[in-house]
Short mmCIF file of C-alpha atoms in Angstrom, two decimals:
data_model
loop_
_atom_site.label_atom_id
_atom_site.label_comp_id
_atom_site.label_asym_id
_atom_site.label_seq_id
_atom_site.Cartn_x
_atom_site.Cartn_y
_atom_site.Cartn_z
CA MET A 1 29.39 -18.74 -66.72
CA ILE A 2 29.83 -19.83 -63.09
CA ARG A 3 26.18 -20.78 -63.02
CA ASN A 4 26.39 -22.92 -66.15
CA ILE A 5 29.51 -24.76 -65.01
CA HIS A 6 28.04 -25.76 -61.69
CA TRP A 7 24.43 -26.69 -62.46
CA ILE A 8 25.37 -30.17 -63.61
CA VAL A 9 26.73 -31.17 -60.21
CA ILE A 10 24.14 -29.61 -57.94
CA GLY A 11 21.92 -32.67 -57.85
CA GLY A 12 24.72 -34.90 -56.62
CA LEU A 13 25.55 -32.55 -53.79
CA MET A 14 22.04 -32.15 -52.40
CA ILE A 15 22.02 -34.48 -49.41
CA VAL A 16 18.67 -36.24 -49.04
CA THR A 17 16.81 -35.30 -45.89
CA ALA A 18 17.13 -38.06 -43.32
CA SER A 19 14.05 -39.84 -42.01
CA CYS A 20 15.53 -41.26 -38.82
CA LYS A 21 18.57 -41.02 -36.56
CA LYS A 22 20.28 -43.96 -38.25
CA ASP A 23 19.94 -42.26 -41.63
CA LEU A 24 21.36 -39.03 -40.23
CA ALA A 25 24.39 -40.84 -38.86
CA GLU A 26 24.98 -42.51 -42.20
CA ILE A 27 25.22 -39.20 -44.06
CA ASN A 28 28.89 -39.20 -43.10
CA LYS A 29 29.46 -42.44 -45.01
CA ASN A 30 27.02 -41.92 -47.85
CA PRO A 31 28.46 -43.90 -50.79
CA ASN A 32 27.02 -41.33 -53.20
CA ALA A 33 28.64 -38.37 -51.43
CA ALA A 34 31.77 -36.76 -52.83
CA GLU A 35 34.91 -38.36 -51.36
CA ASN A 36 36.80 -35.16 -52.03
CA PRO A 37 34.36 -32.28 -51.41
CA GLN A 38 35.03 -29.15 -53.42
CA PRO A 39 34.05 -25.79 -51.88
CA ASP A 40 32.92 -24.24 -55.16
CA TYR A 41 30.42 -26.99 -55.90
CA LEU A 42 29.24 -27.09 -52.30
CA LEU A 43 28.71 -23.32 -52.40
CA THR A 44 26.66 -23.46 -55.60
CA ALA A 45 24.56 -26.29 -54.21
CA ALA A 46 23.92 -24.52 -50.90
CA GLN A 47 22.88 -21.32 -52.67
CA LYS A 48 20.51 -23.14 -55.05
CA ILE A 49 18.98 -25.30 -52.31
CA THR A 50 18.31 -22.33 -50.05
CA ALA A 51 17.03 -20.07 -52.82
CA ASP A 52 14.56 -22.79 -53.81
CA LEU A 53 13.58 -23.20 -50.17
CA TYR A 54 12.99 -19.46 -49.75
CA TRP A 55 11.26 -18.91 -53.09
CA GLY A 56 9.42 -22.21 -53.58
CA ALA A 57 5.98 -23.56 -52.77
CA ASP A 58 5.93 -24.91 -49.22
CA ASN A 59 7.46 -21.91 -47.46
CA ASN A 60 6.57 -19.10 -49.82
CA PHE A 61 3.66 -19.08 -52.23
CA ASN A 62 1.68 -21.89 -50.60
CA SER A 63 2.04 -20.52 -47.06
CA SER A 64 3.71 -17.24 -46.10
CA LEU A 65 2.65 -15.36 -49.24
CA LEU A 66 -0.91 -16.39 -48.44
CA ILE A 67 -0.71 -15.45 -44.77
CA ILE A 68 0.71 -12.04 -45.66
CA GLN A 69 -1.96 -11.60 -48.38
CA HIS A 70 0.33 -10.99 -51.30
CA TRP A 71 -1.21 -13.95 -53.11
CA ALA A 72 -4.45 -15.90 -52.67
CA LYS A 73 -5.65 -19.29 -53.84
CA ILE A 74 -8.44 -19.91 -56.31
CA GLN A 75 -8.20 -23.71 -56.08
CA TYR A 76 -7.30 -26.04 -53.20
CA THR A 77 -7.72 -23.16 -50.76
CA GLU A 78 -6.96 -24.95 -47.48
CA PRO A 79 -3.58 -23.18 -46.91
CA ASP A 80 -5.23 -19.82 -47.57
CA ARG A 81 -7.63 -20.63 -44.71
CA TYR A 82 -4.73 -21.45 -42.35
CA ILE A 83 -5.39 -25.20 -42.48
CA PHE A 84 -1.86 -26.37 -41.74
CA SER A 85 -0.52 -29.40 -39.88
CA ASN A 86 2.80 -30.29 -38.28
CA SER A 87 3.90 -31.67 -41.64
CA SER A 88 3.11 -28.49 -43.59
CA PHE A 89 6.42 -26.79 -42.87
CA THR A 90 8.70 -29.82 -42.70
CA SER A 91 10.65 -28.85 -45.83
CA LEU A 92 11.89 -25.56 -44.37
CA TRP A 93 13.25 -27.32 -41.29
CA ASN A 94 14.58 -30.51 -42.87
CA THR A 95 16.06 -28.97 -46.00
CA ALA A 96 17.66 -26.09 -44.12
CA TYR A 97 19.36 -28.37 -41.61
CA ALA A 98 20.11 -31.52 -43.61
CA GLN A 99 21.10 -29.80 -46.85
CA SER A 100 21.81 -26.05 -46.70
CA ILE A 101 23.52 -25.94 -43.31
CA THR A 102 25.23 -29.30 -43.85
CA ASN A 103 26.82 -28.15 -47.11
CA LEU A 104 27.88 -24.83 -45.60
CA ASN A 105 29.31 -26.52 -42.51
CA THR A 106 31.33 -28.79 -44.78
CA ILE A 107 32.92 -25.74 -46.43
CA ILE A 108 33.63 -24.13 -43.06
CA LYS A 109 35.33 -27.30 -41.76
CA LEU A 110 37.50 -27.94 -44.82
CA PRO A 111 41.25 -27.46 -44.28
CA ASP A 112 42.55 -24.04 -45.27
CA GLU A 113 44.41 -25.42 -48.27
CA LYS A 114 41.08 -26.58 -49.73
CA ALA A 115 38.83 -23.68 -48.73
CA ASN A 116 40.37 -20.27 -48.24
CA VAL A 117 39.15 -17.69 -45.75
CA ASN A 118 36.74 -16.15 -48.25
CA TYR A 119 34.99 -19.46 -48.91
CA LYS A 120 34.57 -19.97 -45.20
CA SER A 121 33.41 -16.41 -44.54
CA VAL A 122 30.84 -16.54 -47.33
CA ALA A 123 29.62 -19.89 -45.98
CA ILE A 124 29.18 -18.38 -42.51
CA ILE A 125 27.26 -15.41 -43.94
CA LEU A 126 24.96 -17.70 -45.92
CA ARG A 127 24.50 -20.01 -42.94
CA SER A 128 23.55 -17.00 -40.83
CA TRP A 129 20.85 -16.11 -43.33
CA VAL A 130 19.52 -19.69 -43.20
CA PHE A 131 19.43 -19.68 -39.40
CA SER A 132 17.64 -16.33 -39.46
CA LEU A 133 14.94 -17.79 -41.73
CA LEU A 134 14.47 -20.66 -39.30
CA THR A 135 14.21 -18.60 -36.14
CA ASP A 136 12.00 -15.98 -37.82
CA ALA A 137 9.58 -18.77 -38.69
CA TYR A 138 9.66 -21.12 -35.69
CA GLY A 139 11.23 -19.18 -32.80
CA ASN A 140 13.54 -21.31 -30.66
CA ILE A 141 15.65 -23.60 -32.87
CA PRO A 142 18.78 -25.77 -32.75
CA TYR A 143 21.64 -23.37 -33.42
CA LYS A 144 24.87 -23.99 -31.54
CA GLN A 145 24.67 -27.76 -31.96
CA ALA A 146 23.03 -27.74 -35.39
CA GLY A 147 24.64 -29.69 -38.19
CA ASP A 148 27.12 -31.44 -35.91
CA ILE A 149 25.86 -34.94 -36.68
CA LYS A 150 28.95 -36.71 -35.33
CA ASN A 151 28.44 -35.29 -31.86
CA SER A 152 24.74 -34.54 -31.59
CA LEU A 153 21.88 -36.32 -33.31
CA THR A 154 19.48 -34.60 -30.91
CA PRO A 155 20.59 -30.97 -30.80
CA ALA A 156 19.37 -28.66 -28.06
CA TYR A 157 17.21 -25.68 -28.99
CA ASP A 158 18.55 -22.18 -28.41
CA THR A 159 16.25 -19.30 -27.55
CA GLN A 160 15.41 -16.89 -30.32
CA LYS A 161 17.23 -14.13 -28.47
CA ASP A 162 20.42 -16.20 -28.27
CA VAL A 163 20.16 -17.15 -31.94
CA TYR A 164 19.86 -13.54 -33.10
CA LEU A 165 22.70 -12.37 -30.85
CA GLY A 166 24.88 -15.26 -32.01
CA LEU A 167 24.19 -14.44 -35.65
CA LEU A 168 25.16 -10.81 -35.12
CA ASP A 169 28.52 -11.93 -33.74
CA GLU A 170 29.09 -14.44 -36.54
CA LEU A 171 28.23 -11.95 -39.27
CA LYS A 172 30.52 -9.31 -37.80
CA SER A 173 33.45 -11.73 -37.65
CA ALA A 174 32.83 -13.21 -41.10
CA SER A 175 32.60 -9.78 -42.71
CA ALA A 176 35.82 -8.67 -41.05
CA ALA A 177 37.62 -11.82 -42.23
CA LEU A 178 36.70 -11.35 -45.90
CA THR A 179 39.54 -10.12 -48.09
CA THR A 180 38.99 -8.20 -51.32
CA THR A 181 42.36 -9.14 -52.82
CA GLY A 182 43.47 -12.71 -53.34
CA ASN A 183 41.66 -15.75 -51.94
CA THR A 184 39.49 -16.12 -55.04
CA ILE A 185 36.21 -18.00 -54.75
CA THR A 186 34.22 -19.65 -57.53
CA GLY A 187 30.83 -21.31 -57.57
CA ASP A 188 29.18 -18.14 -56.26
CA VAL A 189 25.96 -17.58 -58.21
CA ILE A 190 24.75 -14.76 -55.96
CA TYR A 191 27.67 -12.34 -56.26
CA GLY A 192 30.06 -13.94 -58.73
CA GLY A 193 32.89 -14.09 -56.22
CA LYS A 194 32.81 -10.34 -55.46
CA THR A 195 33.76 -10.36 -51.78
CA ASP A 196 33.19 -6.62 -51.40
CA ARG A 197 29.51 -7.31 -52.05
CA TRP A 198 29.49 -10.14 -49.53
CA LYS A 199 30.71 -7.64 -46.95
CA LYS A 200 27.79 -5.39 -47.82
CA PHE A 201 25.33 -8.26 -47.62
CA ALA A 202 26.71 -9.32 -44.23
CA ASN A 203 26.27 -5.78 -42.94
CA ALA A 204 22.75 -5.64 -44.40
CA LEU A 205 21.87 -8.86 -42.57
CA ARG A 206 23.22 -7.35 -39.35
CA LEU A 207 21.00 -4.31 -39.94
CA ARG A 208 17.98 -6.55 -40.56
CA ILE A 209 18.59 -8.60 -37.41
CA ALA A 210 19.26 -5.48 -35.33
CA LEU A 211 15.78 -4.22 -36.17
CA ARG A 212 14.33 -7.67 -35.56
CA ILE A 213 15.47 -7.39 -31.92
CA ALA A 214 14.85 -3.66 -31.57
CA ASP A 215 11.64 -3.89 -29.55
CA GLN A 216 13.21 -6.33 -27.07
CA GLU A 217 16.85 -5.20 -27.05
CA PRO A 218 16.89 -1.55 -28.19
CA GLU A 219 20.38 -0.75 -26.89
CA LYS A 220 21.94 -3.75 -28.62
CA ALA A 221 20.06 -2.86 -31.79
CA LYS A 222 21.28 0.73 -31.65
CA GLN A 223 24.87 -0.35 -31.01
CA THR A 224 24.82 -2.81 -33.89
CA ILE A 225 23.37 -0.29 -36.33
CA ALA A 226 26.02 2.26 -35.37
CA GLU A 227 28.71 -0.35 -36.05
CA VAL A 228 27.18 -1.25 -39.39
CA LEU A 229 26.88 2.34 -40.59
CA SER A 230 30.49 3.07 -39.66
CA ASP A 231 31.86 -0.15 -41.16
CA ALA A 232 34.18 0.49 -44.10
CA GLY A 233 32.60 -2.44 -45.93
CA GLY A 234 29.39 -0.46 -46.33
CA LEU A 235 25.87 -1.67 -47.10
CA ILE A 236 24.04 -2.74 -50.23
CA GLY A 237 24.00 0.59 -52.05
CA SER A 238 22.19 0.06 -55.35
CA ASN A 239 19.86 -2.34 -57.11
CA THR A 240 22.87 -3.87 -58.86
CA GLU A 241 24.13 -4.97 -55.43
CA THR A 242 20.89 -6.67 -54.42
CA ALA A 243 21.54 -10.15 -53.03
CA GLN A 244 19.69 -12.50 -55.33
CA PHE A 245 19.98 -15.93 -56.90
CA VAL A 246 19.46 -15.72 -60.65
CA TYR A 247 18.06 -18.92 -62.10
CA SER A 248 18.83 -20.70 -65.34
CA THR A 249 16.66 -22.49 -67.88
CA SER A 250 14.72 -25.68 -67.21
CA PRO A 251 15.24 -27.82 -65.19
CA GLN A 252 17.08 -25.23 -63.08
CA GLN A 253 14.46 -22.52 -63.48
CA ASN A 254 12.78 -20.37 -60.87
CA PRO A 255 10.62 -22.72 -58.72
CA ILE A 256 7.59 -20.47 -59.23
CA SER A 257 8.06 -20.93 -62.97
CA ALA A 258 8.26 -24.69 -62.59
CA TRP A 259 5.04 -24.70 -60.57
CA PHE A 260 3.09 -22.50 -62.99
CA ASP A 261 4.14 -24.69 -65.91
CA THR A 262 1.64 -27.31 -64.78
CA ARG A 263 -0.67 -25.67 -62.21
CA ASP A 264 -2.91 -22.63 -62.03
CA GLU A 265 -4.16 -22.10 -58.49
CA PHE A 266 -2.72 -18.75 -57.34
CA ARG A 267 -3.92 -15.20 -57.90
CA ILE A 268 -2.89 -11.81 -56.62
CA ALA A 269 -4.65 -11.24 -53.31
CA LYS A 270 -7.44 -8.69 -53.30
CA THR A 271 -5.84 -7.07 -50.24
CA MET A 272 -2.67 -6.32 -52.16
CA LEU A 273 -4.40 -5.31 -55.38
CA ASP A 274 -6.82 -3.00 -53.57
CA LYS A 275 -3.90 -1.24 -51.89
CA LEU A 276 -1.98 -0.87 -55.14
CA THR A 277 -5.08 0.38 -56.94
CA ALA A 278 -5.88 2.95 -54.25
CA LEU A 279 -2.37 4.34 -54.66
CA ASN A 280 -2.41 4.14 -58.47
CA ASP A 281 0.78 2.15 -57.98
CA PRO A 282 2.83 1.75 -61.18
CA ARG A 283 3.95 -1.73 -60.04
CA ILE A 284 0.48 -3.20 -60.71
CA PRO A 285 1.36 -4.50 -64.23
CA VAL A 286 4.47 -6.14 -62.77
CA PHE A 287 2.74 -7.67 -59.77
CA ALA A 288 -0.35 -8.93 -61.63
CA ASN A 289 -1.62 -9.98 -65.04
CA LYS A 290 -5.00 -8.99 -66.38
CA PRO A 291 -7.54 -11.83 -66.52
CA THR A 292 -7.40 -13.95 -69.65
CA ASP A 293 -11.12 -13.40 -70.25
CA ALA A 294 -11.14 -10.52 -72.74
CA THR A 295 -14.45 -9.26 -71.38
CA VAL A 296 -12.74 -8.40 -68.07
CA THR A 297 -10.77 -5.23 -68.67
CA THR A 298 -9.41 -4.55 -65.19
CA TYR A 299 -7.22 -6.41 -62.73
CA VAL A 300 -9.18 -8.65 -60.36
CA GLY A 301 -7.80 -9.90 -57.06
CA VAL A 302 -9.08 -12.84 -55.06
CA PRO A 303 -10.14 -12.42 -51.40
CA SER A 304 -7.87 -14.29 -49.02
CA GLY A 305 -9.13 -17.51 -47.50
CA LEU A 306 -12.24 -18.34 -49.46
CA THR A 307 -13.64 -21.84 -49.44
CA THR A 308 -12.66 -23.80 -52.53
CA SER A 309 -16.19 -23.59 -53.94
CA ASP A 310 -16.45 -19.83 -53.43
CA ALA A 311 -13.02 -19.31 -54.95
CA ASN A 312 -13.85 -21.52 -57.93
CA ASN A 313 -16.98 -19.48 -58.56
CA LEU A 314 -14.84 -16.41 -59.28
CA GLY A 315 -13.45 -18.13 -62.36
CA LEU A 316 -9.89 -18.86 -63.41
CA ALA A 317 -10.22 -16.70 -66.52
CA LYS A 318 -11.84 -13.77 -64.72
CA THR A 319 -9.17 -13.23 -62.05
CA SER A 320 -5.59 -11.99 -62.14
CA ARG A 321 -2.62 -14.30 -61.89
CA PRO A 322 0.53 -12.93 -60.26
CA GLY A 323 2.65 -11.00 -62.73
CA SER A 324 4.54 -12.85 -65.44
CA TYR A 325 7.77 -11.39 -64.08
CA PHE A 326 7.58 -13.70 -61.07
CA PHE A 327 7.12 -16.95 -62.96
CA ALA A 328 9.60 -16.30 -65.75
CA PRO A 329 12.19 -19.14 -65.71
CA LEU A 330 15.15 -16.81 -65.07
CA SER A 331 13.39 -14.53 -62.58
CA PRO A 332 15.63 -14.20 -59.50
CA ALA A 333 15.01 -15.24 -55.94
CA VAL A 334 15.57 -11.95 -54.12
CA ILE A 335 17.30 -12.46 -50.77
CA MET A 336 17.98 -8.86 -49.76
CA SER A 337 17.05 -5.87 -51.92
CA TYR A 338 18.47 -2.37 -51.93
CA SER A 339 14.97 -1.13 -51.14
CA GLU A 340 14.83 -3.23 -47.97
CA VAL A 341 18.13 -1.79 -46.77
CA LEU A 342 16.87 1.76 -47.28
CA PHE A 343 13.64 1.02 -45.42
CA ALA A 344 15.71 -0.40 -42.56
CA ARG A 345 17.86 2.71 -42.42
CA ALA A 346 14.72 4.86 -42.45
CA GLU A 347 13.32 2.92 -39.52
CA ALA A 348 16.58 3.13 -37.59
CA ALA A 349 16.47 6.90 -38.00
CA ALA A 350 12.79 7.05 -37.01
CA ARG A 351 13.57 5.12 -33.83
CA GLY A 352 16.27 7.63 -32.96
CA PHE A 353 19.05 5.08 -33.40
CA THR A 354 20.78 7.28 -36.01
CA THR A 355 20.81 10.88 -37.15
CA GLU A 356 19.96 10.06 -40.76
CA ASP A 357 16.89 11.58 -42.44
CA ALA A 358 14.07 9.04 -42.08
CA SER A 359 11.79 10.76 -44.59
CA ALA A 360 14.45 10.99 -47.27
CA LEU A 361 15.44 7.36 -46.80
CA TYR A 362 11.79 6.29 -46.93
CA LYS A 363 11.34 8.04 -50.27
CA ALA A 364 14.61 6.57 -51.54
CA ALA A 365 13.43 3.10 -50.51
CA ILE A 366 10.19 3.41 -52.47
CA THR A 367 12.10 4.77 -55.45
CA ALA A 368 14.53 1.85 -55.29
CA SER A 369 11.63 -0.60 -55.31
CA LEU A 370 10.05 1.11 -58.32
CA ASN A 371 13.41 1.08 -60.11
CA GLN A 372 13.87 -2.59 -59.24
CA TYR A 373 10.85 -3.37 -61.40
CA GLY A 374 11.86 -1.12 -64.28
CA ILE A 375 9.87 1.98 -63.29
CA THR A 376 12.31 4.83 -63.78
CA ASP A 377 10.24 7.71 -65.18
CA ALA A 378 10.98 10.66 -62.90
CA THR A 379 7.52 12.20 -63.27
CA ALA A 380 5.74 8.94 -62.48
CA ILE A 381 7.89 8.43 -59.40
CA SER A 382 7.41 12.00 -58.24
CA ASN A 383 3.65 11.78 -58.66
CA TYR A 384 3.53 8.54 -56.71
CA LEU A 385 5.63 9.90 -53.84
CA GLY A 386 3.60 13.09 -53.75
CA GLN A 387 0.33 11.39 -52.83
CA THR A 388 -0.91 12.08 -49.32
CA ALA A 389 -1.37 8.36 -48.68
CA VAL A 390 2.26 7.69 -49.62
CA GLN A 391 3.96 10.59 -47.87
CA TYR A 392 6.00 9.74 -44.79
CA ASP A 393 4.21 10.19 -41.47
CA ALA A 394 6.77 10.85 -38.75
CA THR A 395 4.09 10.42 -36.07
CA ASN A 396 3.46 6.83 -37.16
CA TYR A 397 6.60 5.60 -38.87
CA LYS A 398 5.58 1.96 -38.42
CA LYS A 399 2.50 2.52 -40.58
CA SER A 400 4.32 4.41 -43.34
CA ILE A 401 7.29 2.05 -43.48
CA GLY A 402 5.27 -1.07 -42.74
CA GLU A 403 2.78 -0.56 -45.56
CA GLN A 404 5.31 0.42 -48.20
CA LYS A 405 7.77 -2.28 -47.14
CA TRP A 406 4.96 -4.83 -47.40
CA ILE A 407 4.48 -3.77 -51.01
CA ALA A 408 8.21 -3.72 -51.76
CA LEU A 409 8.65 -7.24 -50.36
CA TYR A 410 6.03 -8.63 -52.76
CA GLY A 411 6.96 -12.22 -53.51
CA GLU A 412 9.28 -12.60 -50.50
CA GLY A 413 6.80 -14.36 -48.26
CA LEU A 414 8.95 -15.29 -45.28
CA GLU A 415 10.57 -11.87 -44.96
CA ALA A 416 7.28 -10.03 -45.47
CA PHE A 417 5.70 -12.29 -42.84
CA ALA A 418 8.44 -11.44 -40.33
CA GLU A 419 8.21 -7.70 -40.96
CA TRP A 420 4.41 -7.64 -40.76
CA ARG A 421 4.57 -9.30 -37.34
CA ARG A 422 7.22 -6.88 -36.14
CA LEU A 423 5.80 -3.61 -37.50
CA ASP A 424 2.11 -4.57 -37.22
CA TYR A 425 1.34 -2.91 -40.56
CA PRO A 426 -0.52 -3.16 -42.80
CA GLN A 427 -3.43 -4.08 -40.58
CA LEU A 428 -4.70 -7.17 -42.33
CA THR A 429 -8.14 -8.73 -42.07
CA PRO A 430 -8.09 -12.49 -41.35
CA ALA A 431 -8.99 -15.00 -44.05
CA VAL A 432 -12.66 -14.97 -45.03
CA ALA A 433 -13.17 -18.63 -44.11
CA GLY A 434 -10.18 -18.93 -41.80
CA VAL A 435 -10.13 -21.58 -39.09
CA LEU A 436 -8.29 -19.62 -36.37
CA ASP A 437 -11.23 -17.77 -34.79
CA LYS A 438 -10.68 -14.63 -36.86
CA LYS A 439 -6.94 -14.54 -36.18
CA ILE A 440 -3.92 -14.66 -38.50
CA PRO A 441 -0.95 -17.01 -37.94
CA VAL A 442 2.09 -15.47 -36.28
CA ARG A 443 4.53 -18.37 -36.60
CA LEU A 444 5.02 -21.73 -38.27
CA ILE A 445 4.56 -25.08 -36.52
CA TYR A 446 7.57 -27.26 -35.74
CA PRO A 447 7.71 -30.37 -37.96
CA GLY A 448 6.14 -33.43 -36.38
CA SER A 449 9.37 -35.36 -36.83
CA GLU A 450 10.93 -33.33 -34.02
CA GLN A 451 8.43 -34.82 -31.57
CA THR A 452 9.82 -38.29 -32.26
CA LEU A 453 13.45 -37.76 -33.28
CA ASN A 454 14.29 -34.99 -30.79
CA ALA A 455 11.46 -35.26 -28.28
CA ASP A 456 13.14 -34.03 -25.09
CA ASN A 457 14.60 -30.93 -26.69
CA TYR A 458 11.38 -30.24 -28.58
CA LYS A 459 9.39 -30.39 -25.33
CA ALA A 460 11.87 -28.07 -23.60
CA ALA A 461 11.57 -25.57 -26.45
CA VAL A 462 7.78 -25.60 -26.28
CA THR A 463 7.85 -25.20 -22.49
CA ASN A 464 10.14 -22.19 -22.89
CA GLN A 465 8.36 -20.57 -25.83
CA GLY A 466 4.72 -21.55 -25.56
CA THR A 467 2.26 -23.88 -27.25
CA ASP A 468 3.39 -25.20 -30.61
CA ASN A 469 0.63 -23.68 -32.70
CA LEU A 470 0.16 -20.96 -35.29
CA LEU A 471 -0.91 -18.31 -32.77
CA THR A 472 1.97 -18.36 -30.26
CA LYS A 473 3.85 -15.09 -30.61
CA LEU A 474 7.63 -15.29 -30.89
CA TRP A 475 10.14 -13.39 -28.76
CA PHE A 476 10.86 -10.70 -31.37
CA ASP A 477 7.14 -10.06 -31.92
CA LYS A 478 6.69 -8.00 -28.76
CA TYR A 479 3.63 -5.92 -29.64
#
């Protein structure tokens, strides 16, 4: 019901990305903007904008899902070969700052009589997720001065370390401020106004970020995880508590669905399908469709990074599209799954940060992922977990967790990309016809607009972090 009420106003609340400083300044006096901003509509808009950003073409299935070899391209294969420019990832940057963060900042700055503490806390939690997406992808980013158009049209970049540490503080405070009685919020598509679940999501984000910094700041990571596990608010504890944005019917459908309505250029990557096949993984029928050519009786993946001509030669009808589940109109954009939380707890235990049972949590994480996709047969799950190739290896937890987490994050390109860089598993082979000298990208390129609109701060960020290209490792990616 909340979703249906608010769809009709989302379009009017999505602030158009500015093309120059003058345009940015004029956002504050946009004649089409609401004179009396309402937190519920702003919240719905921010959630929809960011879910589309995370789940849509530019940042997911036409980039990060290709890099991480969940999907591959059978037409127009340039992105699958790592042919990107400084305009390829503009939408993540511009939309996150000019729309998602701007809407959330508006909620946070509203007077208390218009937006209660729960609205503001939820906005801070969502904004923290958006900032984490940005720093995971680019590294150093505007953080402390971001979204403050009145005072800073050229925000300074903060180091990735400072961004992560700042987000941990913000999430802790926002979670503590949430109340579970009174202070009702509406317009919340993700959790329907259930603030107890927002507490769990905030703690899950803290857990995710703690592991993101674990190789560089192990003591801070350990301290944060201890705080999270002892927090009365708890963590995401079932698939029903997964943080996800559930879409509606056209024109507000899942962006993958909208794309596949008119285009047919993506297939399941051979890397992913080969792994699933080797494990006799019961998620195969969910993750892939059989080819439409009736003479082809098995699933067929496409090698990552073929030239367009070589990919075309495989045949549209003779290769497997991603599973229908992912391009159904109402299919959700998963932001944080129960499975991911269990994998994170397993890793924390494996690192010696906690006394929990890493092996048991690892098995529970795989089970949660299977359940997430409707696989609940106890015998099938037991048989899968019992395979030697699936069993937990305490001597190489990064391999066990990394490979199974890579599978469980299928479809979540940006998060899978971050975890692959951090855990270094699975060990992927670069694109067949890649253009990076047999290397795989390890970050996204800053948008070219930053070189003109925010040149001094852009240059300082590059000096601090390293060359602005696809192969410069970020601070969290230590090994």
